[in-house]
CSV table of C-alpha atoms in Angstrom, one decimal:
chain,number,residue,atom,x,y,z
A,717,UNK,CA,1.4,6.7,4.9
A,718,UNK,CA,1.1,6.2,8.3
A,719,UNK,CA,0.9,9.5,10.3
A,720,UNK,CA,2.1,7.9,13.7
A,721,UNK,CA,5.4,7.0,15.4
A,722,UNK,CA,5.4,4.5,18.4
A,723,UNK,CA,8.8,3.1,19.4
A,724,UNK,CA,9.1,-0.1,18.3
A,725,UNK,CA,9.4,-2.5,21.1
A,726,UNK,CA,8.7,-2.7,24.8
A,727,UNK,CA,7.5,-4.9,27.0
A,728,UNK,CA,5.4,-5.4,30.2
A,729,UNK,CA,5.5,-7.3,33.4
A,730,UNK,CA,1.6,-9.0,33.9
A,731,UNK,CA,-0.2,-7.0,36.4
A,732,UNK,CA,1.2,-3.8,35.7
A,733,UNK,CA,-0.2,-1.2,33.4
A,734,UNK,CA,1.8,-0.9,29.9
A,735,UNK,CA,1.6,2.3,28.9
A,736,UNK,CA,2.3,2.6,24.9
A,737,UNK,CA,3.0,5.8,23.6
A,738,UNK,CA,2.3,7.6,20.5
A,739,UNK,CA,2.8,10.5,18.3
A,740,UNK,CA,0.8,12.3,16.0
A,741,UNK,CA,2.2,15.9,15.2
A,742,UNK,CA,0.3,16.1,11.6
A,743,UNK,CA,-2.7,15.5,13.0
A,744,UNK,CA,-6.0,17.1,11.5
A,745,UNK,CA,-8.6,18.7,13.6
A,746,UNK,CA,-11.4,16.5,12.8
A,747,UNK,CA,-9.3,13.7,12.4
A,748,UNK,CA,-9.5,11.0,15.0
A,749,UNK,CA,-6.9,8.4,16.8
A,750,UNK,CA,-7.5,4.1,16.7
A,751,UNK,CA,-5.9,2.1,18.6
A,752,UNK,CA,-6.2,-1.6,16.9
A,753,UNK,CA,-3.8,-5.0,18.2
A,754,UNK,CA,-2.8,-7.8,16.2
A,755,UNK,CA,-2.1,-10.9,18.3
A,756,UNK,CA,0.4,-13.3,16.8
A,757,UNK,CA,-1.4,-15.1,13.5
A,758,UNK,CA,-4.6,-13.2,13.9
A,759,UNK,CA,-6.3,-10.4,12.2
A,760,UNK,CA,-6.0,-6.6,13.4
A,761,UNK,CA,-8.3,-5.9,17.0
A,762,UNK,CA,-10.2,-2.7,17.3
A,763,UNK,CA,-9.3,-1.3,20.8
A,764,UNK,CA,-10.4,2.8,21.3
A,765,UNK,CA,-10.5,5.5,19.0
A,766,UNK,CA,-10.4,9.5,20.6
A,767,UNK,CA,-10.7,13.1,18.9
A,768,UNK,CA,-9.8,15.4,21.9
A,769,UNK,CA,-11.2,13.8,25.0
A,770,UNK,CA,-10.0,10.7,27.4
A,771,UNK,CA,-11.9,7.5,26.5
A,772,UNK,CA,-12.0,4.8,28.5
A,773,UNK,CA,-13.6,1.3,27.7
A,774,UNK,CA,-13.6,-2.2,29.4
A,775,UNK,CA,-10.2,-3.0,27.3
A,776,UNK,CA,-8.1,0.3,27.7
A,777,UNK,CA,-7.8,3.8,28.0
A,778,UNK,CA,-6.9,6.5,26.0
A,779,UNK,CA,-5.2,10.0,27.0
A,780,UNK,CA,-4.8,12.2,24.1
A,781,UNK,CA,-2.7,15.5,24.6
A,782,UNK,CA,-4.5,18.5,24.7
A,783,UNK,CA,-3.2,19.9,21.9
A,784,UNK,CA,-3.1,16.4,20.2
A,785,UNK,CA,0.1,15.8,18.8
A,786,UNK,CA,0.2,12.5,20.6
A,787,UNK,CA,-1.7,10.1,23.1
A,788,UNK,CA,-1.4,6.9,25.4
A,789,UNK,CA,-2.7,3.7,25.3
A,790,UNK,CA,-2.8,2.1,28.6
A,791,UNK,CA,-3.6,-0.9,29.5
A,792,UNK,CA,-4.3,-1.2,33.0
A,793,UNK,CA,-3.5,-4.8,34.3
A,794,UNK,CA,-2.0,-6.5,31.5
A,795,UNK,CA,-1.9,-10.5,31.2
A,796,UNK,CA,0.2,-12.6,28.6
A,797,UNK,CA,-2.8,-12.3,26.1
A,798,UNK,CA,-2.2,-9.4,25.4
A,799,UNK,CA,1.2,-9.8,24.0
A,800,UNK,CA,0.5,-8.0,20.3
A,801,UNK,CA,1.9,-5.6,18.4
A,802,UNK,CA,-0.1,-1.8,18.8
A,803,UNK,CA,-1.2,0.3,16.0
A,804,UNK,CA,-1.9,3.2,16.5
A,805,UNK,CA,-3.6,5.1,13.4
A,806,UNK,CA,-4.6,8.5,12.7
A,807,UNK,CA,-7.5,8.2,10.2
A,808,UNK,CA,-7.8,9.4,6.8
A,809,UNK,CA,-11.1,9.5,5.0
A,810,UNK,CA,-12.3,5.6,5.4
A,811,UNK,CA,-8.7,4.2,5.0
A,812,UNK,CA,-6.8,3.2,7.9
A,813,UNK,CA,-3.2,3.0,7.5
A,814,UNK,CA,-1.1,1.1,9.7
A,815,UNK,CA,2.4,1.2,10.8
A,816,UNK,CA,5.3,-0.3,12.2
A,817,UNK,CA,3.2,-0.5,15.2
A,818,UNK,CA,4.6,-1.3,18.9
A,819,UNK,CA,5.5,-5.0,19.4
A,820,UNK,CA,4.0,-5.5,23.2
A,821,UNK,CA,5.6,-8.5,25.2
A,822,UNK,CA,3.6,-9.1,28.7
A,823,UNK,CA,6.2,-11.2,31.1
A,824,UNK,CA,5.3,-13.0,34.2
B,945,UNK,CA,-20.5,-18.0,14.8
B,946,UNK,CA,-17.7,-16.5,13.2
B,947,UNK,CA,-18.6,-12.5,13.0
B,948,UNK,CA,-16.2,-12.7,9.4
B,949,UNK,CA,-15.0,-15.7,8.0
B,950,UNK,CA,-12.3,-16.8,5.3
B,951,UNK,CA,-11.6,-19.6,3.1
B,952,UNK,CA,-9.7,-20.7,2.6
B,953,UNK,CA,-7.6,-20.4,5.5
B,954,UNK,CA,-4.1,-21.8,3.5
B,955,UNK,CA,-3.3,-21.2,0.0
B,956,UNK,CA,-0.4,-22.9,-1.6
B,957,UNK,CA,-0.7,-22.1,-5.6
B,958,UNK,CA,2.0,-22.0,-8.5
B,959,UNK,CA,3.4,-18.9,-10.5
B,960,UNK,CA,0.7,-18.7,-13.6
B,961,UNK,CA,-2.1,-20.2,-12.0
B,962,UNK,CA,-5.8,-18.0,-11.0
B,963,UNK,CA,-6.8,-18.5,-8.1
B,964,UNK,CA,-9.9,-17.1,-5.7
B,965,UNK,CA,-10.1,-16.0,-2.2
B,966,UNK,CA,-13.5,-16.0,-0.3
B,967,UNK,CA,-15.3,-13.8,2.0
B,968,UNK,CA,-18.2,-13.6,4.2
B,969,UNK,CA,-19.6,-11.4,7.2
B,970,UNK,CA,-22.5,-12.2,9.6
B,971,UNK,CA,-22.8,-8.5,11.3
B,972,UNK,CA,-25.4,-7.0,9.2
B,973,UNK,CA,-22.3,-4.7,7.5
B,974,UNK,CA,-22.4,-2.1,4.8
B,975,UNK,CA,-19.0,-2.2,3.9
B,976,UNK,CA,-16.1,-4.7,3.4
B,977,UNK,CA,-12.5,-4.7,3.4
B,978,UNK,CA,-9.4,-6.6,1.6
B,979,UNK,CA,-6.0,-5.9,3.1
B,980,UNK,CA,-2.8,-7.1,2.3
B,981,UNK,CA,0.0,-7.9,4.7
B,982,UNK,CA,3.3,-8.4,3.5
B,983,UNK,CA,6.3,-10.4,5.1
B,984,UNK,CA,7.5,-7.5,6.8
B,985,UNK,CA,4.0,-7.4,8.4
B,986,UNK,CA,3.0,-4.2,7.5
B,987,UNK,CA,-0.7,-4.5,6.7
B,988,UNK,CA,-1.7,-2.1,3.4
B,989,UNK,CA,-5.3,-1.5,2.3
B,990,UNK,CA,-6.6,-2.6,-1.4
B,991,UNK,CA,-9.9,-2.3,-1.4
B,992,UNK,CA,-12.9,-1.9,0.0
B,993,UNK,CA,-16.7,-1.6,-0.9
B,994,UNK,CA,-19.8,-0.4,0.3
B,995,UNK,CA,-23.6,-1.8,-0.2
B,996,UNK,CA,-21.7,-3.0,-3.0
B,997,UNK,CA,-20.3,-0.4,-4.5
B,998,UNK,CA,-16.0,0.0,-5.4
B,999,UNK,CA,-15.3,2.6,-2.2
B,1000,UNK,CA,-12.0,2.1,-2.3
B,1001,UNK,CA,-9.0,0.9,-5.1
B,1002,UNK,CA,-5.6,1.5,-3.9
B,1003,UNK,CA,-2.7,1.1,-6.0
B,1004,UNK,CA,-3.0,-2.8,-6.4
B,1005,UNK,CA,-2.3,-4.6,-9.7
B,1006,UNK,CA,-5.2,-4.9,-12.1
B,1007,UNK,CA,-4.7,-9.1,-11.4
B,1008,UNK,CA,-6.6,-8.3,-8.5
B,1009,UNK,CA,-10.1,-8.2,-9.0
B,1010,UNK,CA,-12.6,-8.2,-6.3
B,1011,UNK,CA,-16.3,-9.4,-6.3
B,1012,UNK,CA,-19.1,-8.4,-3.8
B,1013,UNK,CA,-21.4,-10.5,-5.5
B,1014,UNK,CA,-23.8,-9.2,-2.5
B,1015,UNK,CA,-23.3,-7.1,0.8
B,1016,UNK,CA,-22.4,-10.4,2.9
B,1017,UNK,CA,-19.8,-11.4,1.0
B,1018,UNK,CA,-16.6,-9.5,-1.0
B,1019,UNK,CA,-14.2,-12.1,-2.5
B,1020,UNK,CA,-10.9,-11.4,-3.6
B,1021,UNK,CA,-9.8,-12.7,-7.4
B,1022,UNK,CA,-5.9,-12.7,-8.3
B,1023,UNK,CA,-5.2,-13.7,-12.0
B,1024,UNK,CA,-1.5,-14.4,-13.1
B,1025,UNK,CA,0.0,-14.9,-9.4
B,1026,UNK,CA,3.3,-13.9,-9.1
B,1027,UNK,CA,5.8,-14.8,-6.4
B,1028,UNK,CA,5.2,-11.3,-5.0
B,1029,UNK,CA,1.6,-12.1,-3.8
B,1030,UNK,CA,2.7,-13.6,-2.0
B,1031,UNK,CA,0.9,-12.7,2.2
B,1032,UNK,CA,-1.2,-12.9,4.1
B,1033,UNK,CA,-5.2,-11.3,3.1
B,1034,UNK,CA,-7.2,-10.1,5.7
B,1035,UNK,CA,-11.5,-9.4,4.4
B,1036,UNK,CA,-12.5,-6.9,7.0
B,1037,UNK,CA,-15.8,-5.7,7.2
B,1038,UNK,CA,-17.3,-2.3,9.5
B,1039,UNK,CA,-21.1,-1.1,9.4
B,1040,UNK,CA,-20.5,2.0,7.5
B,1041,UNK,CA,-17.3,3.5,5.5
B,1042,UNK,CA,-16.7,6.2,8.8
B,1043,UNK,CA,-18.3,3.6,11.3
B,1044,UNK,CA,-14.7,3.6,13.9
B,1045,UNK,CA,-14.4,-0.6,14.6
B,1046,UNK,CA,-13.6,-2.8,11.2
B,1047,UNK,CA,-14.2,-6.5,12.5
B,1048,UNK,CA,-11.2,-8.8,10.5
B,1049,UNK,CA,-11.3,-12.2,9.5
B,1050,UNK,CA,-8.6,-14.6,10.6
B,1051,UNK,CA,-6.3,-14.2,7.3
B,1052,UNK,CA,-5.5,-16.2,4.1
B,1053,UNK,CA,-2.1,-17.0,4.1
B,1054,UNK,CA,-1.1,-17.0,0.0
B,1055,UNK,CA,2.0,-18.4,-1.0
B,1056,UNK,CA,2.7,-18.6,-4.3
B,1057,UNK,CA,5.9,-20.6,-5.5
């Protein structure tokens, strides 16, 4: 049911920026892109969302391409605690449909 | 202060039993959800309630029955448990139906033997 495609896994060095790509080529004009993450054995946690413009908050930045067919989540300075599964979600009505996500491992 | 809490955290039971999982949120939210995360780690929505009214009911067996006694609580009752019901069940809440942020509980790991 997920409308997004993400790489299954990626590694990142501690202190470096982590860039997580997501393809959502079938996104429609009024659908938002959401990012959540799930740290091992915990419930998912909201990170950020956006429609057209780039967005930034205290956790991350979201870069959405002009055609809106893809986006990138940027963790500016990854720490070991950022090791988690990251989910890119295109919201369908009232539902969040989680795909397989990207397993991000931050290494010291 | 836990925003979304679930009890129990672990539940081990035998096939055929009936069990309940409780969820409470102290955020004053109007909307609550139940999700199921199976062994392959896929997280799927089961139900959503808004102001105690059922809004989303995915293709879930009718052995699963959610109950919302008030806006702060959404319980999940499961009848005649089967092996395939083994999973982690997450409760979540949001300010409203179209709110961008859902707050998830810590999960209940259900094991059916």
